[in-house]
Amino acid sequence: GVRTLAAYARINEYLNSLTSVMDVQVEQLTGSQVQYSLQLNGGLQGLTRTVSIGTVLEPVAGEVSGSYRLRQ
């Protein structure tokens, strides 16, 4: 659901603000989807726990672990 520059900036700012994320790199842009490569401090479980508390991203049901979409 990344359809605007503001949405893209919101996600990037959010990911960079997380203490469990050490580095954020865009891997691929496809339509309204952005695939990131993250260097994590503590693993995917810590990121998942942190994201579940927040209001920016939500897990995508039926996708691989670590797949999220922008909350509207």
mmCIF file of N, CA, C and O in Angstrom:
data_model
loop_
_atom_site.group_PDB
_atom_site.id
_atom_site.type_symbol
_atom_site.label_atom_id
_atom_site.label_comp_id
_atom_site.label_asym_id
_atom_site.label_seq_id
_atom_site.Cartn_x
_atom_site.Cartn_y
_atom_site.Cartn_z
ATOM 1 N N GLY A 1 0.796 -1.203 0.000
ATOM 2 C CA GLY A 1 0.000 0.000 0.000
ATOM 3 C C GLY A 1 0.836 1.263 0.000
ATOM 4 O O GLY A 1 0.401 2.279 0.514
ATOM 5 N N VAL A 2 2.025 1.221 -0.571
ATOM 6 C CA VAL A 2 2.889 2.408 -0.611
ATOM 7 C C VAL A 2 2.650 3.113 -1.943
ATOM 8 O O VAL A 2 3.281 2.819 -2.945
ATOM 9 N N ARG A 3 1.701 4.040 -1.939
ATOM 10 C CA ARG A 3 1.288 4.701 -3.178
ATOM 11 C C ARG A 3 1.756 6.142 -3.289
ATOM 12 O O ARG A 3 1.623 6.750 -4.335
ATOM 13 N N THR A 4 2.284 6.680 -2.203
ATOM 14 C CA THR A 4 2.727 8.074 -2.224
ATOM 15 C C THR A 4 4.121 8.198 -1.620
ATOM 16 O O THR A 4 4.570 7.314 -0.878
ATOM 17 N N LEU A 5 4.756 9.298 -1.923
ATOM 18 C CA LEU A 5 6.065 9.577 -1.337
ATOM 19 C C LEU A 5 5.941 9.732 0.179
ATOM 20 O O LEU A 5 6.815 9.298 0.922
ATOM 21 N N ALA A 6 4.844 10.278 0.639
ATOM 22 C CA ALA A 6 4.619 10.434 2.078
ATOM 23 C C ALA A 6 4.540 9.075 2.775
ATOM 24 O O ALA A 6 5.089 8.894 3.866
ATOM 25 N N ALA A 7 3.885 8.104 2.149
ATOM 26 C CA ALA A 7 3.793 6.754 2.724
ATOM 27 C C ALA A 7 5.171 6.104 2.763
ATOM 28 O O ALA A 7 5.544 5.478 3.757
ATOM 29 N N TYR A 8 5.924 6.255 1.684
ATOM 30 C CA TYR A 8 7.280 5.710 1.621
ATOM 31 C C TYR A 8 8.152 6.318 2.722
ATOM 32 O O TYR A 8 8.854 5.614 3.440
ATOM 33 N N ALA A 9 8.074 7.631 2.874
ATOM 34 C CA ALA A 9 8.858 8.324 3.906
ATOM 35 C C ALA A 9 8.427 7.889 5.299
ATOM 36 O O ALA A 9 9.267 7.726 6.193
ATOM 37 N N ARG A 10 7.129 7.689 5.501
ATOM 38 C CA ARG A 10 6.609 7.254 6.807
ATOM 39 C C ARG A 10 7.192 5.899 7.203
ATOM 40 O O ARG A 10 7.639 5.699 8.337
ATOM 41 N N ILE A 11 7.224 4.966 6.264
ATOM 42 C CA ILE A 11 7.771 3.636 6.544
ATOM 43 C C ILE A 11 9.266 3.713 6.814
ATOM 44 O O ILE A 11 9.766 3.121 7.774
ATOM 45 N N ASN A 12 9.990 4.441 5.976
ATOM 46 C CA ASN A 12 11.439 4.554 6.170
ATOM 47 C C ASN A 12 11.777 5.191 7.510
ATOM 48 O O ASN A 12 12.664 4.707 8.227
ATOM 49 N N GLU A 13 11.078 6.248 7.848
ATOM 50 C CA GLU A 13 11.312 6.922 9.127
ATOM 51 C C GLU A 13 11.008 5.974 10.293
ATOM 52 O O GLU A 13 11.759 5.902 11.259
ATOM 53 N N TYR A 14 9.919 5.243 10.171
ATOM 54 C CA TYR A 14 9.527 4.303 11.214
ATOM 55 C C TYR A 14 10.573 3.204 11.387
ATOM 56 O O TYR A 14 11.025 2.938 12.504
ATOM 57 N N LEU A 15 10.956 2.556 10.291
ATOM 58 C CA LEU A 15 11.934 1.475 10.382
ATOM 59 C C LEU A 15 13.258 1.963 10.957
ATOM 60 O O LEU A 15 13.880 1.284 11.777
ATOM 61 N N ASN A 16 13.697 3.130 10.531
ATOM 62 C CA ASN A 16 14.959 3.678 11.035
ATOM 63 C C ASN A 16 14.882 4.087 12.498
ATOM 64 O O ASN A 16 15.907 4.194 13.165
ATOM 65 N N SER A 17 13.674 4.281 13.024
ATOM 66 C CA SER A 17 13.525 4.679 14.427
ATOM 67 C C SER A 17 13.518 3.489 15.387
ATOM 68 O O SER A 17 13.663 3.667 16.588
ATOM 69 N N LEU A 18 13.352 2.289 14.868
ATOM 70 C CA LEU A 18 13.257 1.108 15.716
ATOM 71 C C LEU A 18 14.628 0.700 16.245
ATOM 72 O O LEU A 18 15.582 0.590 15.471
ATOM 73 N N THR A 19 14.716 0.448 17.535
ATOM 74 C CA THR A 19 15.996 0.064 18.127
ATOM 75 C C THR A 19 16.450 -1.316 17.669
ATOM 76 O O THR A 19 17.641 -1.603 17.687
ATOM 77 N N SER A 20 15.531 -2.153 17.234
ATOM 78 C CA SER A 20 15.896 -3.490 16.762
ATOM 79 C C SER A 20 16.411 -3.487 15.318
ATOM 80 O O SER A 20 16.891 -4.501 14.838
ATOM 81 N N VAL A 21 16.317 -2.345 14.637
ATOM 82 C CA VAL A 21 16.776 -2.234 13.247
ATOM 83 C C VAL A 21 18.078 -1.446 13.214
ATOM 84 O O VAL A 21 18.127 -0.284 13.612
ATOM 85 N N MET A 22 19.131 -2.097 12.716
ATOM 86 C CA MET A 22 20.440 -1.449 12.636
ATOM 87 C C MET A 22 20.653 -0.782 11.280
ATOM 88 O O MET A 22 21.344 0.227 11.184
ATOM 89 N N ASP A 23 20.076 -1.352 10.198
ATOM 90 C CA ASP A 23 20.252 -0.808 8.861
ATOM 91 C C ASP A 23 19.035 -1.137 8.015
ATOM 92 O O ASP A 23 18.458 -2.212 8.147
ATOM 93 N N VAL A 24 18.648 -0.196 7.151
ATOM 94 C CA VAL A 24 17.492 -0.351 6.263
ATOM 95 C C VAL A 24 17.951 -0.105 4.830
ATOM 96 O O VAL A 24 18.539 0.942 4.539
ATOM 97 N N GLN A 25 17.688 -1.055 3.957
ATOM 98 C CA GLN A 25 18.001 -0.913 2.538
ATOM 99 C C GLN A 25 16.779 -1.332 1.717
ATOM 100 O O GLN A 25 16.149 -2.348 2.022
ATOM 101 N N VAL A 26 16.454 -0.560 0.678
ATOM 102 C CA VAL A 26 15.385 -0.951 -0.238
ATOM 103 C C VAL A 26 15.958 -1.986 -1.198
ATOM 104 O O VAL A 26 16.980 -1.750 -1.832
ATOM 105 N N GLU A 27 15.303 -3.142 -1.280
ATOM 106 C CA GLU A 27 15.729 -4.217 -2.174
ATOM 107 C C GLU A 27 15.009 -4.155 -3.509
ATOM 108 O O GLU A 27 15.611 -4.381 -4.543
ATOM 109 N N GLN A 28 13.685 -3.867 -3.467
ATOM 110 C CA GLN A 28 12.905 -3.923 -4.685
ATOM 111 C C GLN A 28 11.658 -3.054 -4.555
ATOM 112 O O GLN A 28 11.015 -3.026 -3.505
ATOM 113 N N LEU A 29 11.302 -2.365 -5.641
ATOM 114 C CA LEU A 29 10.062 -1.606 -5.747
ATOM 115 C C LEU A 29 9.225 -2.233 -6.853
ATOM 116 O O LEU A 29 9.694 -2.374 -7.980
ATOM 117 N N THR A 30 7.996 -2.633 -6.529
ATOM 118 C CA THR A 30 7.101 -3.230 -7.508
ATOM 119 C C THR A 30 5.708 -2.663 -7.286
ATOM 120 O O THR A 30 5.064 -2.993 -6.285
ATOM 121 N N GLY A 31 5.263 -1.820 -8.184
ATOM 122 C CA GLY A 31 3.949 -1.213 -8.023
ATOM 123 C C GLY A 31 3.878 -0.458 -6.712
ATOM 124 O O GLY A 31 4.662 0.453 -6.465
ATOM 125 N N SER A 32 2.953 -0.855 -5.843
ATOM 126 C CA SER A 32 2.804 -0.190 -4.555
ATOM 127 C C SER A 32 3.460 -0.991 -3.430
ATOM 128 O O SER A 32 3.181 -0.768 -2.264
ATOM 129 N N GLN A 33 4.366 -1.917 -3.797
ATOM 130 C CA GLN A 33 5.059 -2.722 -2.797
ATOM 131 C C GLN A 33 6.533 -2.351 -2.744
ATOM 132 O O GLN A 33 7.155 -2.098 -3.774
ATOM 133 N N VAL A 34 7.059 -2.307 -1.530
ATOM 134 C CA VAL A 34 8.482 -2.058 -1.316
ATOM 135 C C VAL A 34 9.030 -3.222 -0.510
ATOM 136 O O VAL A 34 8.472 -3.584 0.522
ATOM 137 N N GLN A 35 10.098 -3.808 -1.004
ATOM 138 C CA GLN A 35 10.756 -4.890 -0.270
ATOM 139 C C GLN A 35 12.041 -4.342 0.320
ATOM 140 O O GLN A 35 12.861 -3.770 -0.385
ATOM 141 N N TYR A 36 12.178 -4.500 1.636
ATOM 142 C CA TYR A 36 13.341 -3.988 2.355
ATOM 143 C C TYR A 36 14.244 -5.136 2.792
ATOM 144 O O TYR A 36 13.782 -6.239 3.055
ATOM 145 N N SER A 37 15.498 -4.821 2.912
ATOM 146 C CA SER A 37 16.462 -5.704 3.557
ATOM 147 C C SER A 37 16.856 -5.002 4.846
ATOM 148 O O SER A 37 17.324 -3.857 4.818
ATOM 149 N N LEU A 38 16.633 -5.661 5.971
ATOM 150 C CA LEU A 38 16.919 -5.057 7.265
ATOM 151 C C LEU A 38 18.029 -5.821 7.962
ATOM 152 O O LEU A 38 18.034 -7.049 7.964
ATOM 153 N N GLN A 39 18.927 -5.084 8.561
ATOM 154 C CA GLN A 39 19.912 -5.699 9.450
ATOM 155 C C GLN A 39 19.359 -5.495 10.850
ATOM 156 O O GLN A 39 19.142 -4.361 11.287
ATOM 157 N N LEU A 40 19.103 -6.607 11.530
ATOM 158 C CA LEU A 40 18.417 -6.563 12.822
ATOM 159 C C LEU A 40 19.357 -6.827 13.980
ATOM 160 O O LEU A 40 20.297 -7.601 13.874
ATOM 161 N N ASN A 41 19.038 -6.200 15.084
ATOM 162 C CA ASN A 41 19.705 -6.444 16.349
ATOM 163 C C ASN A 41 18.733 -7.254 17.192
ATOM 164 O O ASN A 41 17.795 -6.706 17.752
ATOM 165 N N GLY A 42 18.889 -8.572 17.228
ATOM 166 C CA GLY A 42 17.994 -9.399 18.031
ATOM 167 C C GLY A 42 17.104 -10.314 17.227
ATOM 168 O O GLY A 42 16.368 -11.096 17.799
ATOM 169 N N GLY A 43 17.099 -10.247 15.928
ATOM 170 C CA GLY A 43 16.358 -11.185 15.108
ATOM 171 C C GLY A 43 14.946 -10.755 14.759
ATOM 172 O O GLY A 43 14.430 -9.740 15.233
ATOM 173 N N LEU A 44 14.327 -11.567 13.908
ATOM 174 C CA LEU A 44 12.997 -11.273 13.397
ATOM 175 C C LEU A 44 11.934 -11.276 14.488
ATOM 176 O O LEU A 44 10.995 -10.495 14.445
ATOM 177 N N GLN A 45 12.095 -12.122 15.492
ATOM 178 C CA GLN A 45 11.103 -12.188 16.571
ATOM 179 C C GLN A 45 11.002 -10.847 17.308
ATOM 180 O O GLN A 45 9.913 -10.382 17.627
ATOM 181 N N GLY A 46 12.137 -10.214 17.556
ATOM 182 C CA GLY A 46 12.126 -8.909 18.214
ATOM 183 C C GLY A 46 11.471 -7.848 17.361
ATOM 184 O O GLY A 46 10.704 -7.008 17.855
ATOM 185 N N LEU A 47 11.751 -7.866 16.067
ATOM 186 C CA LEU A 47 11.124 -6.912 15.144
ATOM 187 C C LEU A 47 9.619 -7.134 15.113
ATOM 188 O O LEU A 47 8.841 -6.178 15.192
ATOM 189 N N THR A 48 9.206 -8.383 15.015
ATOM 190 C CA THR A 48 7.781 -8.707 14.968
ATOM 191 C C THR A 48 7.057 -8.210 16.213
ATOM 192 O O THR A 48 5.976 -7.631 16.129
ATOM 193 N N ARG A 49 7.668 -8.395 17.352
ATOM 194 C CA ARG A 49 7.079 -7.938 18.618
ATOM 195 C C ARG A 49 6.959 -6.409 18.629
ATOM 196 O O ARG A 49 5.920 -5.864 18.996
ATOM 197 N N THR A 50 7.998 -5.722 18.201
ATOM 198 C CA THR A 50 7.990 -4.260 18.183
ATOM 199 C C THR A 50 6.948 -3.725 17.216
ATOM 200 O O THR A 50 6.196 -2.806 17.551
ATOM 201 N N VAL A 51 6.884 -4.292 16.018
ATOM 202 C CA VAL A 51 5.925 -3.827 15.004
ATOM 203 C C VAL A 51 4.490 -4.063 15.468
ATOM 204 O O VAL A 51 3.609 -3.243 15.213
ATOM 205 N N SER A 52 4.242 -5.160 16.171
ATOM 206 C CA SER A 52 2.884 -5.453 16.625
ATOM 207 C C SER A 52 2.373 -4.424 17.631
ATOM 208 O O SER A 52 1.171 -4.216 17.752
ATOM 209 N N ILE A 53 3.273 -3.783 18.326
ATOM 210 C CA ILE A 53 2.905 -2.752 19.296
ATOM 211 C C ILE A 53 2.604 -1.427 18.599
ATOM 212 O O ILE A 53 1.780 -0.652 19.052
ATOM 213 N N GLY A 54 3.270 -1.180 17.482
ATOM 214 C CA GLY A 54 3.171 0.097 16.785
ATOM 215 C C GLY A 54 1.886 0.270 15.992
ATOM 216 O O GLY A 54 1.024 -0.604 15.943
ATOM 217 N N THR A 55 1.790 1.430 15.344
ATOM 218 C CA THR A 55 0.603 1.774 14.571
ATOM 219 C C THR A 55 0.905 2.032 13.103
ATOM 220 O O THR A 55 0.034 2.486 12.366
ATOM 221 N N VAL A 56 2.122 1.728 12.655
ATOM 222 C CA VAL A 56 2.518 2.028 11.276
ATOM 223 C C VAL A 56 2.348 0.818 10.357
ATOM 224 O O VAL A 56 1.806 0.940 9.260
ATOM 225 N N LEU A 57 2.796 -0.347 10.792
ATOM 226 C CA LEU A 57 2.736 -1.553 9.971
ATOM 227 C C LEU A 57 1.891 -2.622 10.645
ATOM 228 O O LEU A 57 1.766 -2.654 11.863
ATOM 229 N N GLU A 58 1.338 -3.524 9.815
ATOM 230 C CA GLU A 58 0.604 -4.671 10.322
ATOM 231 C C GLU A 58 1.000 -5.889 9.499
ATOM 232 O O GLU A 58 1.312 -5.766 8.311
ATOM 233 N N PRO A 59 0.994 -7.081 10.106
ATOM 234 C CA PRO A 59 1.368 -8.293 9.371
ATOM 235 C C PRO A 59 0.392 -8.573 8.230
ATOM 236 O O PRO A 59 -0.794 -8.263 8.328
ATOM 237 N N VAL A 60 0.912 -9.157 7.163
ATOM 238 C CA VAL A 60 0.077 -9.565 6.036
ATOM 239 C C VAL A 60 -0.276 -11.037 6.231
ATOM 240 O O VAL A 60 0.612 -11.890 6.247
ATOM 241 N N ALA A 61 -1.550 -11.316 6.410
ATOM 242 C CA ALA A 61 -2.006 -12.691 6.631
ATOM 243 C C ALA A 61 -1.711 -13.554 5.411
ATOM 244 O O ALA A 61 -1.886 -13.127 4.277
ATOM 245 N N GLY A 62 -1.222 -14.754 5.662
ATOM 246 C CA GLY A 62 -0.970 -15.690 4.587
ATOM 247 C C GLY A 62 0.356 -15.503 3.877
ATOM 248 O O GLY A 62 0.685 -16.260 2.979
ATOM 249 N N GLU A 63 1.133 -14.500 4.242
ATOM 250 C CA GLU A 63 2.442 -14.258 3.625
ATOM 251 C C GLU A 63 3.533 -14.832 4.510
ATOM 252 O O GLU A 63 3.291 -15.242 5.636
ATOM 253 N N VAL A 64 4.744 -14.823 4.008
ATOM 254 C CA VAL A 64 5.879 -15.316 4.790
ATOM 255 C C VAL A 64 6.103 -14.419 5.998
ATOM 256 O O VAL A 64 5.732 -13.246 5.995
ATOM 257 N N SER A 65 6.698 -14.982 7.034
ATOM 258 C CA SER A 65 6.997 -14.226 8.244
ATOM 259 C C SER A 65 7.846 -13.008 7.882
ATOM 260 O O SER A 65 8.768 -13.101 7.088
ATOM 261 N N GLY A 66 7.522 -11.866 8.444
ATOM 262 C CA GLY A 66 8.259 -10.640 8.152
ATOM 263 C C GLY A 66 7.632 -9.818 7.040
ATOM 264 O O GLY A 66 8.205 -8.835 6.601
ATOM 265 N N SER A 67 6.436 -10.202 6.577
ATOM 266 C CA SER A 67 5.716 -9.445 5.552
ATOM 267 C C SER A 67 4.693 -8.549 6.247
ATOM 268 O O SER A 67 3.863 -9.015 7.010
ATOM 269 N N TYR A 68 4.777 -7.256 5.943
ATOM 270 C CA TYR A 68 3.890 -6.277 6.578
ATOM 271 C C TYR A 68 3.306 -5.352 5.529
ATOM 272 O O TYR A 68 3.835 -5.208 4.436
ATOM 273 N N ARG A 69 2.224 -4.695 5.898
ATOM 274 C CA ARG A 69 1.640 -3.655 5.041
ATOM 275 C C ARG A 69 1.418 -2.420 5.890
ATOM 276 O O ARG A 69 1.297 -2.479 7.123
ATOM 277 N N LEU A 70 1.336 -1.305 5.215
ATOM 278 C CA LEU A 70 1.127 -0.023 5.865
ATOM 279 C C LEU A 70 -0.293 0.041 6.391
ATOM 280 O O LEU A 70 -1.263 -0.244 5.673
ATOM 281 N N ARG A 71 -0.432 0.370 7.682
ATOM 282 C CA ARG A 71 -1.774 0.558 8.256
ATOM 283 C C ARG A 71 -2.351 1.838 7.670
ATOM 284 O O ARG A 71 -1.694 2.836 7.546
ATOM 285 N N GLN A 72 -3.625 1.782 7.350
ATOM 286 C CA GLN A 72 -4.282 2.956 6.764
ATOM 287 C C GLN A 72 -4.986 3.791 7.784
ATOM 288 O O GLN A 72 -5.387 3.527 8.772
#
